[in-house]
Amino acid sequence: MLDHKSRKDLLWIVLTLSCFFRQLPGDCVNNPLQLDPPSIVVRFGDPASVNCNTNVTHHGMGWESSLDGVDMMDDLQSITWNVENISHWDLKPICYITVDVQCQKELIITIYKPPDQVSISFGEHTGPMIEGNQYELQCEVQNVAPVRLLNVNWYKGQQLVKTDSFTNETKTPVNEIRTLQVSPQRGDDGVQYRCEAVLELGPEGPQPPPINKSDPLTITVHFGPEFSNCKDDEQLMEGESLVGYCTATGNPLPVYYWEKDKNIVDRNTPLNRTSNGKYNIIINGTIVRSVNVVVKYGPEISCEPIYTVEEDHDFRPNCTVVGFPKPELTWYKDNMDILQIPHKMSKEDSGQYFLQASNGNATVNHTLEVEVLYPPTDIVELESAQVSRGEDVYLKCSSKGNPPISYIWTYHQTSNVQVVHQDGVSLLHIKHVRVENIGTYKCTAYNYLREKSHTVRVDIQGAKAKCPIWISPQESVFPYTSANVTFTCHSSVPNASLSWEYLNQTYHGSTLDINPTSVVNLPAWNVKASCYGHFVRFDNCTKNISVRMYKLPDKMSISPVNHTGPMIEGHNFTLRCDILNVAPIQSLIVNWYEGKVLVESKRFPTTRNPDNKTLTLNISPRRNSASYTCEAKLDFGSNLTKFDKVYYNAEVYAIPVITTKFPARVPLFRGYPEKLVCEASGFPEPTITWSFNNKTNYGNQTVIDSPGEYTCTASNSVGTVKKKVIVDMKEVSCDLVLMPAELLVEYGDSASANCLTATPSVHTGMGWEASQGAVDMIEDVQLVTWKLDSLVHWDIQPICFLKTSAWQCQTKLPVTVYKLPDRVSVSTAGHRGPMIEGKPYELQCDVYNIAPVHLLTVNWYKGQHLVAKTWFSDSTKTPVNQSTRFQLSLSRADDGIRYRCEAELKLGWVKTSSKMASQVLGLTVHYSPQVTSVVEIFNETSEDGMLNCTVEANPPPSYTWSSSLQKEFNVGHPVLPLSSVGSGNYTCTASNEIGSVSKMFVVRVKPRDGNHTTFWAIVGPFVGLAVGMIVGYVLLKKRTRKI
């Protein structure tokens, strides 16, 4: 039972609760508020939006929130709590409404943040792990919220091994660490561990839930070492190694080595007979195993395969035989005879010897080739030969010896001699023997022990040997002022003995120095020198050379004899050529040239050297000037010529000569002044004048416009000449008609035109002057035709002319030559690919090979409509390539439009088509999405209703939907079913590479019948709180009583 004080306290609690429930916003048994959505999951920093709806009449509704609350408003049935950036962690937004009482509903909101980083580590351990030991891995999750929704998953490779969860109710970001106990085995070496942080945010959260993974952590497991195939005693054959014995495994791979007698042993080294003993295996300086090794081996023979010994010397082969036990030796020759060693050898003892060694364990054999060496024997089969010219000669040299014999021939080298060594003999072949082959031939047979020689001779019946020497330089003519001249005597025969004889003296050696003074002191300025050759295998002979010195003239001159000043054309004169101090005179030739023509030549006998010479020439010069040359040439024969020359230009005066040919009488047509030209030649240059009616005009031209006598006078210092011309006045009458009056012709086509006189009259002829198809003057006609089968001149100007005895008239035919273009093309200028709506662009039209360009018009077509024309003023008549541009700016309606250009020649009456069109150029226009209205409202939902966001754009747009609750959804679809959405604002964004556009859909769903869930969601916690306070108070009193 409760005492009086307890009953009093309980009554106070009940009254307090009663008062509390009186303050609740009305009874709210049927709470008229609905939240859409009723709960949300939102990432910290992201926007959020929730609609609060009602279907009852009220005095106002609003949102209470520590972030972006909404003040109470009336006259609306829906109010939105909209936050651009969730920046508070402990948010409790409440929607409230005032009817007769106040009702409210709290929004369930979960605010999350994925971790900044997830990492895995060894914790307090570093380095490799040891097999079987315990270790702790540590996963650290940094800055994550809310931690109660966090799971940490542990993976070994791809296998999930553990999941850690959390009960911490903290809503703000925290750092959490979880651990995993591991005991690695050797099979785990290289295994990768990782951990994942997963936020389980429920169905309202993002799907799949946010997962952050750590980098993989690779573990290294160390174990061992362990040995296999390892016995205490091993017997190995010589040549085997320790590889494969006592193999160690472990991680890291054990580093060990073998040791014998405290010396490190390479286990890869083959064992030999000295390798017996105890071997230790060392790891980190410690002996971990020991093995006793015994090496077994059989007999071995060390002996050269070939043994050489000179004749009459002992055979003592240097062979070494080893083995254990000691082997027994036996010698055989030719596999039969047992041989006693040492043995004195003869040349017949060469052959094969066989050595056998045996020690009971094995038997080995060795074969030995023994060569007995001996010097060459006497040469046989080599004899002298006397043959006829052109025969083939064969000389054979043969000898025997060991080592094999080599041969050397000593003879005069020529191109027709060939030496061949074969089958132990040497053959010398002289092919088609000639004089150069006469001489001795020595054959030497040798090896390193000794040599043998034999000499024979080859002669040709009735012939003597050709001298194998020559002298250089071959030039034997030198200026007398030269330094010493050196001549060298050469021979094709090796080891030839050469000498010179000069001025009765002998000089030994191949060279001879000659002082030019010794030659100049001789009367003829030349001397002979002789080279003598002495040969061992060839007949002696001599070669001579003639050495000559020369001196060009000190001076040469040409002068007229008994005359000064200019020469007169047609008179006779004499020229004199003086040549001073030239040698040798017997080689001198003096030539006279008039221009380039040789007119006189003279030689001179030997008198003395050097000497002076004079030569004269009689001339009769022609007008203007004459050139004369005197040439002094020293001719030594064999193209050895030295020369000097002097020139003389004679100045020749000539009386004038009028060179113009014009008739004695000249017609002059009234109204058409003429020009008379008078030209004359002479030297000095003549002066020309025209005289008429006692008036004189200086110069070679005069214009005449009156009849009478005109006189041309040419004069210079030599004389004067005149020529008269009578000028007669004539009346002009000319009337020519062209049919047609002008021509328009395509290049390469035929063309023709007639020319006729309108009033026939007597004339001397009619014709056409033209660069193509000219018509020579024709007499006795009144019509002449200019005609071409193919016109190929672009700037042709045919002229029809008519001549009479007194005058000439003419008229020009206008001709236009045209050519249609080879090709017309249209393209975009400076741009490739699609065009952008509204931007400026240019199209270019290229017209190829068209003429004349001033008749060209370029027409621009958009589809079938003419939109522009371009004209040209260029006067070029030959074909050209012409380009023009057209500016345009396209709209979306122009997508796929087709442009073309057309080249048109304005040819007037020509029937041939004068237009050529380009290819059609299709244009692609890219434009951004566009909507007709930016907001569309839906007041009801139905099963088949759609929010349709389809728009036109090029390229086709991509679609993205968003709402106040979801950042992005229904990506890529332009249509959203109404049945899948509730009340709210839905924004569709259509975008392509050109631009983007957004459209908002406002959906207002009619409220359904209410229930009491919302009411109890608000009131329930308060009722629970009250009951808890009462129960707690009763229990407290009971406890107090017991105390």
PDB file of C-alpha atoms in Angstrom, residues 834-1005:
ATOM      1  CA  PRO A 834      28.066  19.011 -88.722  1.00  0.00           C
ATOM      2  CA  MET A 835      27.181  22.708 -88.454  1.00  0.00           C
ATOM      3  CA  ILE A 836      25.849  24.408 -85.335  1.00  0.00           C
ATOM      4  CA  GLU A 837      22.503  26.213 -85.434  1.00  0.00           C
ATOM      5  CA  GLY A 838      22.897  30.011 -85.637  1.00  0.00           C
ATOM      6  CA  LYS A 839      26.643  30.086 -86.373  1.00  0.00           C
ATOM      7  CA  PRO A 840      28.008  31.678 -89.605  1.00  0.00           C
ATOM      8  CA  TYR A 841      29.600  29.423 -92.251  1.00  0.00           C
ATOM      9  CA  GLU A 842      30.826  29.701 -95.836  1.00  0.00           C
ATOM     10  CA  LEU A 843      30.311  27.407 -98.825  1.00  0.00           C
ATOM     11  CA  GLN A 844      32.850  27.469-101.635  1.00  0.00           C
ATOM     12  CA  CYS A 845      32.104  26.808-105.297  1.00  0.00           C
ATOM     13  CA  ASP A 846      35.084  25.812-107.480  1.00  0.00           C
ATOM     14  CA  VAL A 847      34.780  26.034-111.258  1.00  0.00           C
ATOM     15  CA  TYR A 848      37.623  24.301-113.087  1.00  0.00           C
ATOM     16  CA  ASN A 849      39.105  25.243-116.479  1.00  0.00           C
ATOM     17  CA  ILE A 850      36.561  27.754-117.838  1.00  0.00           C
ATOM     18  CA  ALA A 851      36.942  30.615-120.343  1.00  0.00           C
ATOM     19  CA  PRO A 852      36.368  33.481-120.677  1.00  0.00           C
ATOM     20  CA  VAL A 853      35.766  34.235-117.030  1.00  0.00           C
ATOM     21  CA  HIS A 854      34.020  37.594-117.622  1.00  0.00           C
ATOM     22  CA  LEU A 855      31.046  35.699-119.119  1.00  0.00           C
ATOM     23  CA  LEU A 856      30.781  33.411-116.045  1.00  0.00           C
ATOM     24  CA  THR A 857      27.906  33.584-113.560  1.00  0.00           C
ATOM     25  CA  VAL A 858      27.751  31.286-110.486  1.00  0.00           C
ATOM     26  CA  ASN A 859      24.202  30.496-109.306  1.00  0.00           C
ATOM     27  CA  TRP A 860      23.619  29.270-105.721  1.00  0.00           C
ATOM     28  CA  TYR A 861      20.661  26.955-105.002  1.00  0.00           C
ATOM     29  CA  LYS A 862      19.154  25.968-101.648  1.00  0.00           C
ATOM     30  CA  GLY A 863      17.110  22.935-102.502  1.00  0.00           C
ATOM     31  CA  GLN A 864      15.412  23.999-105.748  1.00  0.00           C
ATOM     32  CA  HIS A 865      15.418  27.726-104.953  1.00  0.00           C
ATOM     33  CA  LEU A 866      17.928  30.185-106.431  1.00  0.00           C
ATOM     34  CA  VAL A 867      19.291  32.167-103.495  1.00  0.00           C
ATOM     35  CA  ALA A 868      22.323  34.082-104.879  1.00  0.00           C
ATOM     36  CA  LYS A 869      24.317  34.955-108.017  1.00  0.00           C
ATOM     37  CA  THR A 870      27.994  35.894-108.448  1.00  0.00           C
ATOM     38  CA  TRP A 871      29.512  37.706-111.483  1.00  0.00           C
ATOM     39  CA  PHE A 872      33.183  38.219-112.462  1.00  0.00           C
ATOM     40  CA  SER A 873      35.041  41.087-114.155  1.00  0.00           C
ATOM     41  CA  ASP A 874      38.338  39.333-114.929  1.00  0.00           C
ATOM     42  CA  SER A 875      39.356  39.966-118.581  1.00  0.00           C
ATOM     43  CA  THR A 876      41.510  36.816-118.874  1.00  0.00           C
ATOM     44  CA  LYS A 877      40.656  34.988-122.098  1.00  0.00           C
ATOM     45  CA  THR A 878      42.443  31.673-121.460  1.00  0.00           C
ATOM     46  CA  PRO A 879      40.948  28.951-119.184  1.00  0.00           C
ATOM     47  CA  VAL A 880      41.237  29.533-115.426  1.00  0.00           C
ATOM     48  CA  ASN A 881      40.070  27.909-112.195  1.00  0.00           C
ATOM     49  CA  GLN A 882      37.617  30.265-110.454  1.00  0.00           C
ATOM     50  CA  SER A 883      36.349  30.094-106.864  1.00  0.00           C
ATOM     51  CA  THR A 884      33.632  32.040-105.029  1.00  0.00           C
ATOM     52  CA  ARG A 885      32.071  31.779-101.564  1.00  0.00           C
ATOM     53  CA  PHE A 886      28.546  32.016-100.194  1.00  0.00           C
ATOM     54  CA  GLN A 887      27.831  32.956 -96.536  1.00  0.00           C
ATOM     55  CA  LEU A 888      25.006  31.304 -94.621  1.00  0.00           C
ATOM     56  CA  SER A 889      23.642  30.756 -91.110  1.00  0.00           C
ATOM     57  CA  LEU A 890      21.526  27.636 -90.587  1.00  0.00           C
ATOM     58  CA  SER A 891      18.541  26.920 -88.347  1.00  0.00           C
ATOM     59  CA  ARG A 892      17.276  23.579 -87.070  1.00  0.00           C
ATOM     60  CA  ALA A 893      14.800  23.496 -89.915  1.00  0.00           C
ATOM     61  CA  ASP A 894      17.775  23.387 -92.330  1.00  0.00           C
ATOM     62  CA  ASP A 895      18.991  20.007 -91.058  1.00  0.00           C
ATOM     63  CA  GLY A 896      19.468  17.826 -94.131  1.00  0.00           C
ATOM     64  CA  ILE A 897      19.089  20.772 -96.563  1.00  0.00           C
ATOM     65  CA  ARG A 898      20.909  20.321 -99.868  1.00  0.00           C
ATOM     66  CA  TYR A 899      22.968  23.082-101.487  1.00  0.00           C
ATOM     67  CA  ARG A 900      24.511  23.163-104.954  1.00  0.00           C
ATOM     68  CA  CYS A 901      26.146  25.718-107.215  1.00  0.00           C
ATOM     69  CA  GLU A 902      25.867  26.116-110.951  1.00  0.00           C
ATOM     70  CA  ALA A 903      28.376  27.620-113.417  1.00  0.00           C
ATOM     71  CA  GLU A 904      26.651  29.435-116.314  1.00  0.00           C
ATOM     72  CA  LEU A 905      28.319  31.080-119.319  1.00  0.00           C
ATOM     73  CA  LYS A 906      26.230  33.966-120.686  1.00  0.00           C
ATOM     74  CA  LEU A 907      26.640  33.033-124.381  1.00  0.00           C
ATOM     75  CA  GLY A 908      23.495  34.675-125.697  1.00  0.00           C
ATOM     76  CA  TRP A 909      22.183  32.942-128.801  1.00  0.00           C
ATOM     77  CA  VAL A 910      24.407  29.779-128.617  1.00  0.00           C
ATOM     78  CA  LYS A 911      22.185  26.732-128.557  1.00  0.00           C
ATOM     79  CA  THR A 912      24.655  24.511-126.688  1.00  0.00           C
ATOM     80  CA  SER A 913      23.874  24.157-122.989  1.00  0.00           C
ATOM     81  CA  SER A 914      26.034  26.638-121.145  1.00  0.00           C
ATOM     82  CA  LYS A 915      25.283  25.469-117.588  1.00  0.00           C
ATOM     83  CA  MET A 916      27.055  22.905-115.419  1.00  0.00           C
ATOM     84  CA  ALA A 917      25.973  22.054-111.865  1.00  0.00           C
ATOM     85  CA  SER A 918      28.077  20.815-108.973  1.00  0.00           C
ATOM     86  CA  GLN A 919      27.317  17.787-106.887  1.00  0.00           C
ATOM     87  CA  VAL A 920      24.655  18.210-104.187  1.00  0.00           C
ATOM     88  CA  LEU A 921      26.061  19.050-100.738  1.00  0.00           C
ATOM     89  CA  GLY A 922      23.876  17.837 -97.872  1.00  0.00           C
ATOM     90  CA  LEU A 923      24.307  19.737 -94.606  1.00  0.00           C
ATOM     91  CA  THR A 924      23.763  18.364 -91.125  1.00  0.00           C
ATOM     92  CA  VAL A 925      22.681  20.892 -88.498  1.00  0.00           C
ATOM     93  CA  HIS A 926      23.189  20.220 -84.800  1.00  0.00           C
ATOM     94  CA  TYR A 927      20.877  22.073 -82.420  1.00  0.00           C
ATOM     95  CA  SER A 928      20.112  21.982 -78.724  1.00  0.00           C
ATOM     96  CA  PRO A 929      16.943  20.539 -77.125  1.00  0.00           C
ATOM     97  CA  GLN A 930      13.912  22.864 -76.943  1.00  0.00           C
ATOM     98  CA  VAL A 931      10.578  22.566 -75.128  1.00  0.00           C
ATOM     99  CA  THR A 932       7.272  24.324 -75.785  1.00  0.00           C
ATOM    100  CA  SER A 933       6.532  24.849 -72.079  1.00  0.00           C
ATOM    101  CA  VAL A 934       8.827  24.687 -69.078  1.00  0.00           C
ATOM    102  CA  VAL A 935       6.128  23.672 -66.524  1.00  0.00           C
ATOM    103  CA  GLU A 936       3.346  21.089 -66.799  1.00  0.00           C
ATOM    104  CA  ILE A 937       0.874  20.342 -63.927  1.00  0.00           C
ATOM    105  CA  PHE A 938      -0.857  17.015 -63.235  1.00  0.00           C
ATOM    106  CA  ASN A 939      -3.703  17.049 -60.637  1.00  0.00           C
ATOM    107  CA  GLU A 940      -4.564  13.352 -60.826  1.00  0.00           C
ATOM    108  CA  THR A 941      -2.775  10.074 -61.330  1.00  0.00           C
ATOM    109  CA  SER A 942      -3.862   7.131 -63.396  1.00  0.00           C
ATOM    110  CA  GLU A 943      -2.435   3.768 -64.309  1.00  0.00           C
ATOM    111  CA  ASP A 944      -1.618   4.783 -67.902  1.00  0.00           C
ATOM    112  CA  GLY A 945      -0.706   8.449 -67.303  1.00  0.00           C
ATOM    113  CA  MET A 946       2.804   9.536 -68.320  1.00  0.00           C
ATOM    114  CA  LEU A 947       5.162  12.419 -67.657  1.00  0.00           C
ATOM    115  CA  ASN A 948       6.454  12.859 -71.239  1.00  0.00           C
ATOM    116  CA  CYS A 949       9.685  14.843 -71.597  1.00  0.00           C
ATOM    117  CA  THR A 950      10.438  13.924 -75.208  1.00  0.00           C
ATOM    118  CA  VAL A 951      12.052  16.803 -77.146  1.00  0.00           C
ATOM    119  CA  GLU A 952      13.631  17.240 -80.554  1.00  0.00           C
ATOM    120  CA  ALA A 953      17.388  17.781 -80.780  1.00  0.00           C
ATOM    121  CA  ASN A 954      20.352  16.801 -82.962  1.00  0.00           C
ATOM    122  CA  PRO A 955      22.258  14.829 -81.928  1.00  0.00           C
ATOM    123  CA  PRO A 956      19.511  13.018 -79.927  1.00  0.00           C
ATOM    124  CA  PRO A 957      19.539  14.145 -76.297  1.00  0.00           C
ATOM    125  CA  SER A 958      20.108  12.163 -73.116  1.00  0.00           C
ATOM    126  CA  TYR A 959      17.477  12.456 -70.343  1.00  0.00           C
ATOM    127  CA  THR A 960      17.909  12.775 -66.574  1.00  0.00           C
ATOM    128  CA  TRP A 961      15.112  13.012 -63.989  1.00  0.00           C
ATOM    129  CA  SER A 962      15.400  14.524 -60.531  1.00  0.00           C
ATOM    130  CA  SER A 963      13.057  15.439 -57.683  1.00  0.00           C
ATOM    131  CA  SER A 964      13.286  16.961 -54.261  1.00  0.00           C
ATOM    132  CA  LEU A 965      13.854  13.481 -52.833  1.00  0.00           C
ATOM    133  CA  GLN A 966      16.141  11.908 -55.418  1.00  0.00           C
ATOM    134  CA  LYS A 967      19.070  13.577 -57.071  1.00  0.00           C
ATOM    135  CA  GLU A 968      18.996  11.504 -60.282  1.00  0.00           C
ATOM    136  CA  PHE A 969      16.782   8.628 -61.443  1.00  0.00           C
ATOM    137  CA  ASN A 970      15.158   7.168 -64.548  1.00  0.00           C
ATOM    138  CA  VAL A 971      18.362   8.160 -66.437  1.00  0.00           C
ATOM    139  CA  GLY A 972      18.106   7.826 -70.198  1.00  0.00           C
ATOM    140  CA  HIS A 973      14.285   7.620 -70.408  1.00  0.00           C
ATOM    141  CA  PRO A 974      12.189  10.544 -71.635  1.00  0.00           C
ATOM    142  CA  VAL A 975       8.929   9.145 -70.167  1.00  0.00           C
ATOM    143  CA  LEU A 976       8.059   8.581 -66.493  1.00  0.00           C
ATOM    144  CA  PRO A 977       4.844   6.679 -65.595  1.00  0.00           C
ATOM    145  CA  LEU A 978       2.513   8.660 -63.257  1.00  0.00           C
ATOM    146  CA  SER A 979       1.735   5.494 -61.385  1.00  0.00           C
ATOM    147  CA  SER A 980       5.341   5.303 -60.110  1.00  0.00           C
ATOM    148  CA  VAL A 981       5.431   8.752 -58.492  1.00  0.00           C
ATOM    149  CA  GLY A 982       3.653  10.626 -55.746  1.00  0.00           C
ATOM    150  CA  SER A 983       2.967  14.290 -55.235  1.00  0.00           C
ATOM    151  CA  GLY A 984       5.883  16.557 -55.812  1.00  0.00           C
ATOM    152  CA  ASN A 985       7.930  18.448 -58.348  1.00  0.00           C
ATOM    153  CA  TYR A 986       9.795  16.393 -60.964  1.00  0.00           C
ATOM    154  CA  THR A 987      12.401  17.953 -63.206  1.00  0.00           C
ATOM    155  CA  CYS A 988      13.440  16.412 -66.519  1.00  0.00           C
ATOM    156  CA  THR A 989      16.664  17.624 -68.147  1.00  0.00           C
ATOM    157  CA  ALA A 990      17.358  16.867 -71.821  1.00  0.00           C
ATOM    158  CA  SER A 991      20.903  17.612 -72.988  1.00  0.00           C
ATOM    159  CA  ASN A 992      23.254  17.044 -75.883  1.00  0.00           C
ATOM    160  CA  GLU A 993      26.663  18.442 -76.825  1.00  0.00           C
ATOM    161  CA  ILE A 994      25.047  21.701 -78.046  1.00  0.00           C
ATOM    162  CA  GLY A 995      23.033  22.573 -74.940  1.00  0.00           C
ATOM    163  CA  SER A 996      20.400  21.464 -72.469  1.00  0.00           C
ATOM    164  CA  VAL A 997      16.839  22.350 -71.374  1.00  0.00           C
ATOM    165  CA  SER A 998      14.782  21.475 -68.284  1.00  0.00           C
ATOM    166  CA  LYS A 999      11.059  20.996 -67.805  1.00  0.00           C
ATOM    167  CA  MET A1000       9.241  20.734 -64.475  1.00  0.00           C
ATOM    168  CA  PHE A1001       6.255  18.450 -63.899  1.00  0.00           C
ATOM    169  CA  VAL A1002       4.108  19.354 -60.853  1.00  0.00           C
ATOM    170  CA  VAL A1003       2.172  16.303 -59.633  1.00  0.00           C
ATOM    171  CA  ARG A1004      -0.723  16.811 -57.135  1.00  0.00           C
ATOM    172  CA  VAL A1005      -2.175  13.517 -55.963  1.00  0.00           C
TER     173      VAL A1005
END
